[in-house]
Coordinates of C-alpha atoms and ligand atoms in Angstrom, one line a residue:
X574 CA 113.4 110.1 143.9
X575 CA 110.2 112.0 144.4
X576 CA 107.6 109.3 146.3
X577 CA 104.3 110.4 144.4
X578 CA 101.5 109.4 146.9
X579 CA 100.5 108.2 150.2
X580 CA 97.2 106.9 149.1
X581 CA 97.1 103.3 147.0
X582 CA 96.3 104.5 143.1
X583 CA 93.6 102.5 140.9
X584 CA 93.9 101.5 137.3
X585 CA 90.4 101.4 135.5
X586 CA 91.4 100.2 132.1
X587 CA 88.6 101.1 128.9
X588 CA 90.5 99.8 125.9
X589 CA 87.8 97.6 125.6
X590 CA 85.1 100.6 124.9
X591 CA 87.0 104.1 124.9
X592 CA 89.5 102.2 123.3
X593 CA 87.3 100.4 121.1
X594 CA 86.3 103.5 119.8
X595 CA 89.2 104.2 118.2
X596 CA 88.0 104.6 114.4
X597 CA 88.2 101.4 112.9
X598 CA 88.2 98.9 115.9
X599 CA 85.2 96.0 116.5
X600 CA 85.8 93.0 118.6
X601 CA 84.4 90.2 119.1
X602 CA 82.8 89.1 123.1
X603 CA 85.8 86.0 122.3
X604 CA 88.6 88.5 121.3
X605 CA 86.8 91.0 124.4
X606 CA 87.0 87.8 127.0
X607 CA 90.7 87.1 125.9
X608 CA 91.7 91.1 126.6
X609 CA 90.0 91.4 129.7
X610 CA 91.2 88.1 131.3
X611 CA 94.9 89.8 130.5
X612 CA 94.1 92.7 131.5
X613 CA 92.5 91.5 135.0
X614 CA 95.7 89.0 135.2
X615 CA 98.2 92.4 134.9
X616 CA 96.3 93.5 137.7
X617 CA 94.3 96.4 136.6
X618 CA 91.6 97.3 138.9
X619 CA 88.6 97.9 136.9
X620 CA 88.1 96.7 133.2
X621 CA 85.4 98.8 131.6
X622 CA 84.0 96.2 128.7
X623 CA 81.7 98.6 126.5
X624 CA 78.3 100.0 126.6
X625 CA 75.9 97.1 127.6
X626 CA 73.2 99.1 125.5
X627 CA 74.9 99.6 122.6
X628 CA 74.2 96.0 120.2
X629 CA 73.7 92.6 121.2
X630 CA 77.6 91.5 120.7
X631 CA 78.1 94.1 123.4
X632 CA 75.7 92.2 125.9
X633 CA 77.0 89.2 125.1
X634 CA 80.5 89.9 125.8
X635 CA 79.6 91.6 129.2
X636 CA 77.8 88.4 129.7
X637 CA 80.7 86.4 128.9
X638 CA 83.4 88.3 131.0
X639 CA 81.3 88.8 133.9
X640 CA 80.3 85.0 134.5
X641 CA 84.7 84.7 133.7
X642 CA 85.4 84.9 137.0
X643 CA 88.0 87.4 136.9
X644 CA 89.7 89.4 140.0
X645 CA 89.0 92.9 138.4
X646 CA 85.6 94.6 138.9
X647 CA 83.5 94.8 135.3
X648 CA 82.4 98.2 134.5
X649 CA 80.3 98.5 131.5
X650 CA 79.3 102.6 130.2
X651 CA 76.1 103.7 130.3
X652 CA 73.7 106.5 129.5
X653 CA 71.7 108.5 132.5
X654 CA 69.0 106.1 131.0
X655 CA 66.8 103.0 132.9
X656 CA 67.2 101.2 129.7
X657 CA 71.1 101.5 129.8
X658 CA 71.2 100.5 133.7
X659 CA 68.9 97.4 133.3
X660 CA 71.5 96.2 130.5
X661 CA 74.6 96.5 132.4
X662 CA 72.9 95.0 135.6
X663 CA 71.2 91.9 133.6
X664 CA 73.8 91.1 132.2
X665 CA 76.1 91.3 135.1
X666 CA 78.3 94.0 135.4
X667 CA 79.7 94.9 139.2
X668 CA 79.8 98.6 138.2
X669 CA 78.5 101.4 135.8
X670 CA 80.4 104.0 133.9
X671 CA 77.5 106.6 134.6
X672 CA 78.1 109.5 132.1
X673 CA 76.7 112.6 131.7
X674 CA 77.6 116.0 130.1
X675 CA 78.6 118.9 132.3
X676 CA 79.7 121.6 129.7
X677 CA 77.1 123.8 128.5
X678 CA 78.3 122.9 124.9
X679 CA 77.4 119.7 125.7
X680 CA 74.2 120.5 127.2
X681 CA 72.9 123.0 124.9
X682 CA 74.1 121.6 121.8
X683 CA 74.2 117.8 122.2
X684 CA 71.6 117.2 124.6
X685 CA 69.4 120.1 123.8
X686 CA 68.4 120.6 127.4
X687 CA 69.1 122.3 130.8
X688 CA 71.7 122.6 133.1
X689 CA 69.1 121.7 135.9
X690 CA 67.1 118.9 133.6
X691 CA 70.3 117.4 133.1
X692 CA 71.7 117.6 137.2
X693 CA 68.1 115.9 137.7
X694 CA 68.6 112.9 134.9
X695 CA 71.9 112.4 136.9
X696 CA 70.6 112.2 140.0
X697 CA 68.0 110.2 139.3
X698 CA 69.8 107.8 137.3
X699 CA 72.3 106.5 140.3
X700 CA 69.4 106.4 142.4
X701 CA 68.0 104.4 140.1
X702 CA 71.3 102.3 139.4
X703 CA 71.7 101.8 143.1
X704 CA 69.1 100.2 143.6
X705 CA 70.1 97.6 140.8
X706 CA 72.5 96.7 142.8
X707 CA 75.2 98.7 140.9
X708 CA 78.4 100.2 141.8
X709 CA 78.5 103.7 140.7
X710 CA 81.0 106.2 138.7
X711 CA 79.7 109.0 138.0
X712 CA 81.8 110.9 135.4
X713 CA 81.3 114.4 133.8
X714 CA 81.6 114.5 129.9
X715 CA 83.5 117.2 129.1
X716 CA 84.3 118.6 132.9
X717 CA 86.9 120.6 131.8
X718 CA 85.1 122.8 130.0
X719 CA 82.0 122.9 132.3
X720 CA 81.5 125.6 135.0
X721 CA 83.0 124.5 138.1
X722 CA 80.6 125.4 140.4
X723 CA 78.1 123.5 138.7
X724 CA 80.3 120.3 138.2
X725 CA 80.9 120.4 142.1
X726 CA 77.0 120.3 142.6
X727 CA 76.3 117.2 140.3
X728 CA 79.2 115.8 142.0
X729 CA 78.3 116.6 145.7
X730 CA 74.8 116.2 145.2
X731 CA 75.4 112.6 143.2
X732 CA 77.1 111.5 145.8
X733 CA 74.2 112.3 148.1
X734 CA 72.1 109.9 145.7
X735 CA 74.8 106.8 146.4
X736 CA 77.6 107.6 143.4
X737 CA 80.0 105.5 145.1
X738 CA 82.8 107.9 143.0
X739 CA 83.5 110.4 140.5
X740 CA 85.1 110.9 137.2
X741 CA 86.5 114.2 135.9
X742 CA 86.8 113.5 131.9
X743 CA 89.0 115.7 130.1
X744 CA 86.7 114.6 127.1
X745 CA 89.0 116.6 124.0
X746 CA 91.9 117.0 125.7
X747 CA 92.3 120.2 126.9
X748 CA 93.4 120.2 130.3
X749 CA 96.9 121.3 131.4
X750 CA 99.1 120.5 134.8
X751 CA 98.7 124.3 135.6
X752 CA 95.2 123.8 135.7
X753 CA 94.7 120.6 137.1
X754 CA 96.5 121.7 140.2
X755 CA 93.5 123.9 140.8
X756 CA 90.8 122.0 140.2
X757 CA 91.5 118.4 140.8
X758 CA 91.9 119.0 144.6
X759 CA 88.8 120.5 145.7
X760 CA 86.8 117.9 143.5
X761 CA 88.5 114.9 144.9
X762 CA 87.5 115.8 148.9
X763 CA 84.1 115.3 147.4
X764 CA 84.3 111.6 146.4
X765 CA 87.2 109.1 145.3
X766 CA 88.1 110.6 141.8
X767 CA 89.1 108.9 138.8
X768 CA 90.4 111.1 135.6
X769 CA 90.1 110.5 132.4
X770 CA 92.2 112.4 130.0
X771 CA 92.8 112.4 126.0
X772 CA 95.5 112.8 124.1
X773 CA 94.7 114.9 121.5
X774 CA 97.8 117.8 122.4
X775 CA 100.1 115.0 123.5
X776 CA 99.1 115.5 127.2
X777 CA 97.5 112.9 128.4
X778 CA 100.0 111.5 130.3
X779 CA 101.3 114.3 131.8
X780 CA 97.6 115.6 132.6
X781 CA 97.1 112.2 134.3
X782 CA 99.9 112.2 136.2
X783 CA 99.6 115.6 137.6
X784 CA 96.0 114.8 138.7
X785 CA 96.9 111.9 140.5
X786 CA 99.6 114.1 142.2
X787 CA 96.7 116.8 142.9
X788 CA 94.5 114.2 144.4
X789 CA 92.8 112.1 142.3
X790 CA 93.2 108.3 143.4
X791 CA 92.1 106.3 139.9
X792 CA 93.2 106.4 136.1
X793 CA 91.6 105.9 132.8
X794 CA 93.8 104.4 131.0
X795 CA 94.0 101.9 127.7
X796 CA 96.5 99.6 126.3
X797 CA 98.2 101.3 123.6
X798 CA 96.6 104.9 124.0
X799 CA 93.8 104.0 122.4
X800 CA 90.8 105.5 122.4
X801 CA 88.6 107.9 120.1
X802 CA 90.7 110.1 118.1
X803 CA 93.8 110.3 119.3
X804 CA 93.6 108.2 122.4
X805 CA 93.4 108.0 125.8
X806 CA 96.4 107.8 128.4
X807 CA 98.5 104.6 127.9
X808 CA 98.3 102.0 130.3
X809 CA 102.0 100.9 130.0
X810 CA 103.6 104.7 129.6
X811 CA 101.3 105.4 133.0
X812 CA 102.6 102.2 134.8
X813 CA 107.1 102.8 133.8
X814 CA 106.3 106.8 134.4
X815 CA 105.0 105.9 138.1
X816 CA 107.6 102.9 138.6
X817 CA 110.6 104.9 137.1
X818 CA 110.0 108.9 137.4
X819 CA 107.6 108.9 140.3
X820 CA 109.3 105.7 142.2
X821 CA 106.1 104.2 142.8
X822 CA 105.1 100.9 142.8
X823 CA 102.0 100.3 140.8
X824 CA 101.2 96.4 141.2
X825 CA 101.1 95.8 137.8
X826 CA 102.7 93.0 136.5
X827 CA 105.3 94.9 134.3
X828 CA 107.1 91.9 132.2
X829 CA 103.4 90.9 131.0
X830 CA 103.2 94.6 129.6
X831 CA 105.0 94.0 126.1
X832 CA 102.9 90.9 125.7
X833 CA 99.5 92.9 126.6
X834 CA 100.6 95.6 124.4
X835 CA 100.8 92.6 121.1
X836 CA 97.8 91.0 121.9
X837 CA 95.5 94.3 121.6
X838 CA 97.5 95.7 119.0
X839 CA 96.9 91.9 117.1
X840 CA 93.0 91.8 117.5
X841 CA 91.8 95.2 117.6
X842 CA 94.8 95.5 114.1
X843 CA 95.5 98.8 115.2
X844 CA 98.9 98.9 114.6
X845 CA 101.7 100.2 117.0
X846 CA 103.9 103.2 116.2
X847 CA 107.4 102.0 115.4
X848 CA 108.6 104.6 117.9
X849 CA 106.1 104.1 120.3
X850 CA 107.3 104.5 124.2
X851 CA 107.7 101.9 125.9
X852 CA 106.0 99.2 123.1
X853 CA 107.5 100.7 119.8
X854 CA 109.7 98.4 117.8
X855 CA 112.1 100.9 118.0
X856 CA 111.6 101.4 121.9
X857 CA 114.6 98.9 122.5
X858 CA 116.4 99.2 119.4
X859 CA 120.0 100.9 118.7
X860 CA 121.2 101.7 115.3
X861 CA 123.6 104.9 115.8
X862 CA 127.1 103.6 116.3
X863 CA 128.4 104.7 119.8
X864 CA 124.7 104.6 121.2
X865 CA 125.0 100.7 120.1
X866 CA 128.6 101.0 121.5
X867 CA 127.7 102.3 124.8
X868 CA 124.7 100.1 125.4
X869 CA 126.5 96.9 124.6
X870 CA 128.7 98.1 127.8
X871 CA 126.2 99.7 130.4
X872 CA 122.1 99.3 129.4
X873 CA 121.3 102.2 131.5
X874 CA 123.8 104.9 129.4
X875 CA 120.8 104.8 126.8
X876 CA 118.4 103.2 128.1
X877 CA 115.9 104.6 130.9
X878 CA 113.8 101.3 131.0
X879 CA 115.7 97.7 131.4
X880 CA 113.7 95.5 128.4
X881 CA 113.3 92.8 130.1
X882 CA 111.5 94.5 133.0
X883 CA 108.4 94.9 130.3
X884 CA 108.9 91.3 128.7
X885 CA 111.3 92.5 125.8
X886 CA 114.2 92.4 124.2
X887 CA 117.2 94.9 123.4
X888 CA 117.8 95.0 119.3
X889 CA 121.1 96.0 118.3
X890 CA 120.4 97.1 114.3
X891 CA 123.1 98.0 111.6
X892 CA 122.8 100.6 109.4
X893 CA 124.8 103.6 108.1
X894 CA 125.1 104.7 111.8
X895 CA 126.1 101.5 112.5
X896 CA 129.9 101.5 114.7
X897 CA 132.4 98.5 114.2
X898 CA 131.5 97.4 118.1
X899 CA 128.0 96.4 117.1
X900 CA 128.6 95.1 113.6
X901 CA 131.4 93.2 115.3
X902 CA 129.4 91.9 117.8
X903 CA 126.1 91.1 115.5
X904 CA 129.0 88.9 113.2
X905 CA 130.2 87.0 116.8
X906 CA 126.5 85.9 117.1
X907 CA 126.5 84.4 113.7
X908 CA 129.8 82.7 114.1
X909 CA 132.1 84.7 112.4
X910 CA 135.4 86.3 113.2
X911 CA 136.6 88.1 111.0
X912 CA 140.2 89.7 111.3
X913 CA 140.1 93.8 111.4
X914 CA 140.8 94.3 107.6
X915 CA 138.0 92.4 107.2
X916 CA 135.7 93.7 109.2
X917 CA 136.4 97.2 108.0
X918 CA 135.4 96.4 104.7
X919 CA 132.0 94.3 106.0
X920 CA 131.5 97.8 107.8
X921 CA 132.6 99.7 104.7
X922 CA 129.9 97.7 102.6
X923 CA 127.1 98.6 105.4
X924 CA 127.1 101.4 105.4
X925 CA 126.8 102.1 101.7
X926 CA 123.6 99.7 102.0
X927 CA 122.1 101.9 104.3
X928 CA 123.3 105.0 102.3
X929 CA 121.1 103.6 100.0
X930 CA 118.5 103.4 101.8
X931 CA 118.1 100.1 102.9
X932 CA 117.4 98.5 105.8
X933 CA 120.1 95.5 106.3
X934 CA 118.9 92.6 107.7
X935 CA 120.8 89.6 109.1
X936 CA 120.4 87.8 105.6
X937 CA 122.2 91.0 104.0
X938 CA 125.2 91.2 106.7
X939 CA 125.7 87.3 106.5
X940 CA 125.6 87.9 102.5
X941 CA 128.2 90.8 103.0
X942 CA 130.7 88.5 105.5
X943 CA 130.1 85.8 103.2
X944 CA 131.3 87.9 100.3
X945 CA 134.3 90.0 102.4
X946 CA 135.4 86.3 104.2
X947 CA 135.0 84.7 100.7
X948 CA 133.3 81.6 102.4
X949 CA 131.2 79.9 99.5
X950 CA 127.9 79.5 100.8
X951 CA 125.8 77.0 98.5
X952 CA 121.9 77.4 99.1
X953 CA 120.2 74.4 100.2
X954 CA 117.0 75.9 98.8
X955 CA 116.8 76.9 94.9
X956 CA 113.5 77.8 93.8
X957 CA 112.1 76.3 90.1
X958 CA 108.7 77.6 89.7
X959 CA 106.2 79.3 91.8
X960 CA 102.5 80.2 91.3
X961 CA 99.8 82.0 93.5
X962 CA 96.4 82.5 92.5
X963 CA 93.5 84.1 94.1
X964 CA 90.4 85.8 93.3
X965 CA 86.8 85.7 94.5
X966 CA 84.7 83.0 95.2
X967 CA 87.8 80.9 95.4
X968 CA 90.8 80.0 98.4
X969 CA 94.2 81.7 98.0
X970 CA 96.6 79.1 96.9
X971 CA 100.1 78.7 95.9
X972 CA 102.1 75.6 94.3
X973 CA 105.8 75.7 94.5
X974 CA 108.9 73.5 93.1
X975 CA 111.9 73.7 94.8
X976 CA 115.0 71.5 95.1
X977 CA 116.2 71.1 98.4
X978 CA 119.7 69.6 98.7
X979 CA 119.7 68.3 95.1
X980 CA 116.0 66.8 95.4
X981 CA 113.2 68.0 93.4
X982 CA 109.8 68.6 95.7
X983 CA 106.7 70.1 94.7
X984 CA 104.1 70.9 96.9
X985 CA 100.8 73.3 97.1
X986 CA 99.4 74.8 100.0
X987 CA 96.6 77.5 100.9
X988 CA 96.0 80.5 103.2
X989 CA 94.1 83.2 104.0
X990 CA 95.4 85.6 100.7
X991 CA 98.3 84.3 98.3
X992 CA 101.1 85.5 101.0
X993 CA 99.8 83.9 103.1
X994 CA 99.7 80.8 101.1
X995 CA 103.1 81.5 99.4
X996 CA 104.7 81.3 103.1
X997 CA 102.6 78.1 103.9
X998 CA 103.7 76.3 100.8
X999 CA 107.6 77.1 101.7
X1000 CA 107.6 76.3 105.4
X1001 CA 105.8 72.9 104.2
X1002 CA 108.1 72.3 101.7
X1003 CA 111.1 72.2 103.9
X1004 CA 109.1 70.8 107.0
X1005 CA 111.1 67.8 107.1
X1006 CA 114.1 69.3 106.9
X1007 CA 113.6 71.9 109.7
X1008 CA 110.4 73.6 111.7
X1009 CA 111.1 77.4 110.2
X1010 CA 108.7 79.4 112.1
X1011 CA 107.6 83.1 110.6
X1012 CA 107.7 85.3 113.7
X1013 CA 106.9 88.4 112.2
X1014 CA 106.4 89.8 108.3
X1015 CA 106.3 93.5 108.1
X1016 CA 105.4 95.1 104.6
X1017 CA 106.9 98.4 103.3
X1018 CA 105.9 100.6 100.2
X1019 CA 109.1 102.8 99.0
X1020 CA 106.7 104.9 96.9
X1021 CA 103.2 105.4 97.2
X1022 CA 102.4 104.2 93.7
X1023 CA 100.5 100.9 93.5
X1024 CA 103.9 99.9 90.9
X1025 CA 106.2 100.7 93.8
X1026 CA 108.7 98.7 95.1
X1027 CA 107.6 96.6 97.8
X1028 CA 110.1 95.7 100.6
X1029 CA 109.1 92.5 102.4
X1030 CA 111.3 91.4 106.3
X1031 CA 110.5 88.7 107.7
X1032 CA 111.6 87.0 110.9
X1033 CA 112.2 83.5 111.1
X1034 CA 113.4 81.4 114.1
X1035 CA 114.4 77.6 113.9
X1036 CA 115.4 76.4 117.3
X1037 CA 115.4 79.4 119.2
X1038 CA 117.5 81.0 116.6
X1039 CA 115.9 84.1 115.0
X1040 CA 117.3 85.7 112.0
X1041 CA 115.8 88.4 109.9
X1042 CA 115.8 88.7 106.2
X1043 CA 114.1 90.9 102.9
X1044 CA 113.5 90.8 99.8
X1045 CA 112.2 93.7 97.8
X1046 CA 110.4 93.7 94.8
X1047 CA 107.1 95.5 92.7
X1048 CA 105.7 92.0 93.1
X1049 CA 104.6 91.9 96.9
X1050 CA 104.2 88.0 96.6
X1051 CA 107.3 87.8 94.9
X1052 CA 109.1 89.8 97.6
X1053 CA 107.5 87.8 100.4
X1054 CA 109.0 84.9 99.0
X1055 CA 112.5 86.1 98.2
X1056 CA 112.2 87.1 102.1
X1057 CA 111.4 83.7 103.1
X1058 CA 113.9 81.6 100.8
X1059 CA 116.9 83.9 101.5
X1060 CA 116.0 83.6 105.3
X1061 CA 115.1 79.7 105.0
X1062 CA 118.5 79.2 103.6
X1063 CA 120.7 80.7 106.0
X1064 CA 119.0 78.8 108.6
X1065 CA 119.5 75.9 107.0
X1066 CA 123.2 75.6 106.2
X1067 CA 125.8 73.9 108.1
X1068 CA 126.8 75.7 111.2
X1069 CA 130.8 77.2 109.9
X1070 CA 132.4 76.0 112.6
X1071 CA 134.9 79.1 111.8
X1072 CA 134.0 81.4 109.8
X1073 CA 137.0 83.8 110.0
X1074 CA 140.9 83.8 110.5
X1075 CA 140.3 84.6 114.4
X1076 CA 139.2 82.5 117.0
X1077 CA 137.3 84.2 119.5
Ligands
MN2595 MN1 86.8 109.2 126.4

C-alpha cells in the first residue's frame, strides 16, 4: 500500500453551485439547506452554496445555511466585483470562491480586457473582500490553459493582498497526470492549493488525485460528478480511491455516502448512471453466473469495495448469465427447496426469459418455481375494474375494484399524475390487510416510439421483506399496475412452510 500524503487533505464540496450547474438542475434554499447539513454531517470541509449574486433564492439559501449552524465553513462564488463580495458577506458566508480568468482566451474573448486590468481587478477584489471580513480562495478560471508565469504572479501577488489560498481550475478538462506533476508543485509553495478539475475526457479523477499527490492540499469535488457539462470530480469515487488505492484515511463518514449520493440524485432529479462507480445500481450487483458464484463465497473475489462500508447492499440478479449457485440461493430466500431436477428446469426457464430479453424479477422466478414445483398459488388480489384520469386544471385520480380474499372493495385515491394515483389507490386498498411500501419504481421504454412497450419494476417491502416485480405493457399505467398487483400478491400469501421436496 502506497501512503499518499503526509499533510491532512481538504474536501470543498460545490454540488450546490458547480454542481448546480449541471444543465437542468434548480434548487430550492430548503432542498439547498437539507444537502448542505449532509454534506457538513459527512464531514466535508467547505460547502460552497452558489453565487450569493446570482438571484434572490440564491441569497436566501446562503442566508439559511449560514445562520444553520453547521461544522463546515460556507463558501459562496463570486465575481472580482464589490457587488458580488457585499452579497456573500451580508448574507453570511465565512468564505468567498473568488474567481477570475487567467487564460488569455478568457481574457481576450470573454472579458474583453487585459492581462494586467484583469491581475489588478484580482488584486483589488481580495483586498477588498478582506476587509469584509472574508476568507479568501482565489482561483484561476481556466489555469490550465493560462501562461504559467502569469498565473504564478496573480497567485503570488494575491496572496500579498490577504488570499488566504489558491485554486488551480482545470475549467474544460484538459489537464493530464503528466502535466500536473509539473505544474501543481511550484504553484502550491505559493499558498495552500485547492484543484478543481472537470470531467469532460474522463479524467477528473485521476487529474485530482495526481494533484493532491504533486502537492495540492484541497479538492473540488461534488456528489455524483456533477457539475457543468460533464461534471466535476465525484465526491464518493475521490473518498474509496484515497481509502482503498491510496490507503488513506479521509474522515469522511463513508457508510453515509450511498445515502448522500440518493438524496442529491432525488432533489436535483438528475439521475444516476446504472453503472455508476461506487453509487450505480449496478455497482453491487452480480448477474454472470460464476461472478454470483464466487461472490456468494468470498465478497472480495469481485468486489474491490465491501457495500456496506458505503451504506449498501450486495444484489445478487438472475438472468441468462445467471449459474444454478445463485438462482439456488435467491429460491432459499423465498422458501423454496427445490430438488436438482427441479431446479435445473427453474434455471432452464431463466434463462430463456433473459434470452428474451427480459429482465426477471423476484415475481417472475417465484412464478417460474411456482410453475416447475407445481405449487398452486391462488392470488389474494384479483383486479375488476380500474380507471385513471388526468388532464389539466384537474388532480390525477384513479378508482379501482378489487377483491381481496373473496371481498369486493372499491376505493379512489389521488396523486401527483395517474401513476402516482394508480399506486396510491392499490396500497390503500389492501392497507388493512398489510402496509406494502413502494421502495422504488423504475420506468423502461423497449422502443423509442411513444406506442412502445413500456416495462414497469417496482420494489415493494412489507416487513422488512423486499421483493421486486414488472409488468410490461404499451399502457404505462396499465404496466405500473400489473407491477404492483403481481408484487402485492406475492407478499401477501401464506408463507409455504415448504415449498419443495428438500428440507434445507
Ligand atoms: Mn467548474
Amino acid at each position: 500500500m502506497v501512503v499518499l500524503l503526509g499533510q491532512r487533505l481538504r474536501f470543498f464540496d460545490t454540488t450546490l453551485r458547480d454542481g448546480e450547474q449541471t444543465p437542468g438542475v434548480s434548487l430550492t434554499p430548503q432542498q439547498k439547506l437539507e444537502i448542505a447539513t449532509a454534506l457538513s454531517d459527512i464531514g466535508v470541509d467547505v460547502v460552497e452554496v452558489g453565487s450569493a449574486a446570482a438571484s434572490v433564492g440564491e441569497r436566501d439559501a446562503m442566508k439559511l445555511i449560514s445562520e444553520a449552524g453547521l461544522s463546515a465553513e460556507i463558501c459562496t462564488f463570486v465575481r472580482a466585483l464589490q457587488l458580488d463580495i457585499d452579497a456573500a458577506a451580508d448574507f453570511g458566508a465565512d468564505s468567498v470562491h473568488l474567481v477570475i480568468p487567467v487564460s488569455d482566451l478568457h481574457i481576450e474573448k470573454k472579458m474583453r480586457k487585459t492581462r494586467e486590468q484583469v491581475a489588478q481587478m484580482a488584486w483589488d477584489a481580495v483586498e477588498y473582500a478582506k476587509g469584509r471580513g472574508l476568507i479568501v480562495e482565489l482561483s484561476g478560471e481556466d489555469a490550465s490553459r493560462a501562461d504559467q508565469v502569469f498565473l504564478h504572479e496573480i497567485y503570488s501577488e494575491g496572496v500579498k493582498r490577504g488570499a488566504d489560498r489558491l485554486c488551480f481550475c482545470d475549467t474544460v478538462g484538459l489537464l493530464t497526470p503528466e502535466k500536473i506533476v509539473k505544474i501543481i508543485p511550484p504553484l502550491s509553495r505559493i499558498a495552500p492549493l485547492s484543484i478543481h478539475c472537470h470531467d469532460d475526457l474522463g479524467f477528473a479523477l485521476a487529474n485530482t488525485v495526481a494533484a493532491l499527490k504533486a502537492g495540492a492540499g484541497c479538492a473540488h469535488v461534488t456528489v455524483n460528478g456533477l457539475g457543468e457539462r460533464a461534471g466535476n470530480t465525484a465526491l464518493e469515487e475521490l473518498v474509496m480511491a484515497l481509502e482503498v488505492l491510496y490507503g488513506y484515511e479521509t474522515g469522511i463518514k463513508k457508510v453515509d455516502i450511498y445515502h448522500l449520493s440518493s438524496l442529491v440524485s432525488r432533489l436535483t432529479g438528475v439521475p444516476l448512471p446504472v453503472n455508476k462507480a461506487v453509487v450505480g445500481e449496478m455497482a453491487f450487483t452480480h448477474e454472470s453466473g460464476i461472478h454470483a458464484h464466487g461472490v456468494m463465497k468470498e465478497p472480495s473475489t469481485y468486489e474491490s469495495i465491501k457495500p456496506e462500508e458505503i451504506g449498501r447492499k450486495r444484489r445478487i440478479v438472475l438472468g441468462k448469465h445467471s449459474g444454478s449457485a445463485s438462482v439456488e440461493a435467491a429460491l432459499n430466500e423465498m422458501k423454496y427447496s427445490p430438488d436438482a431436477p427441479q431446479l435445473k428446469e427453474i434455471l432452464k426457464r431463466i434463462k430463456q426469459l433473459g434470452d428474451e430479453g427480459k429482465r426477471v424479477s423476484d415475481t417472475d422466478l417465484m412464478a417460474v418455481a411456482d410453475a416447475v414445483l407445481v405449487i398452486e398459488c391462488k392470488p389474494v388480489i384479483k383486479m375488476k375494474q380500474f380507471t385513471a384520469i388526468s388532464g389539466s386544471n384537474m388532480i390525477p385520480t384513479a378508482s379501482v375494484t378489487l377483491v381481496v380474499n373473496g371481498v369486493e372493495m372499491t376505493g379512489a385515491a389521488t396523486g401527483d399524475g395517474p401513476v402516482d394515483a394508480a399506486m396510491q389507490v392499490l396500497r390503500k386498498s389492501v392497507a388493512e390487510l398489510a402496509d406494502i411500501r413502494l421502495e422504488e419504481y423504475h420506468v423502461d421504454a423497449i422502443s423509442g416510439g411513444t406506442d412502445a412497450l413500456v416495462e414497469v419494476t417496482v420494489r415493494l417491502s412489507k416487513d422488512g421483506k423486499i421483493i421486486t416485480s414488472r409488468g410490461a405493457r404499451t399502457d404505462i399505467i396499465m404496466a405500473s399496475v400489473e407491477a404492483m398487483i403481481a408484487g402485492m400478491n406475492r407478499l401477501l400469501r401464506e408463507e409455504h412452510e415448504d415449498r419443495g421436496k428438500n428440507t434445507r
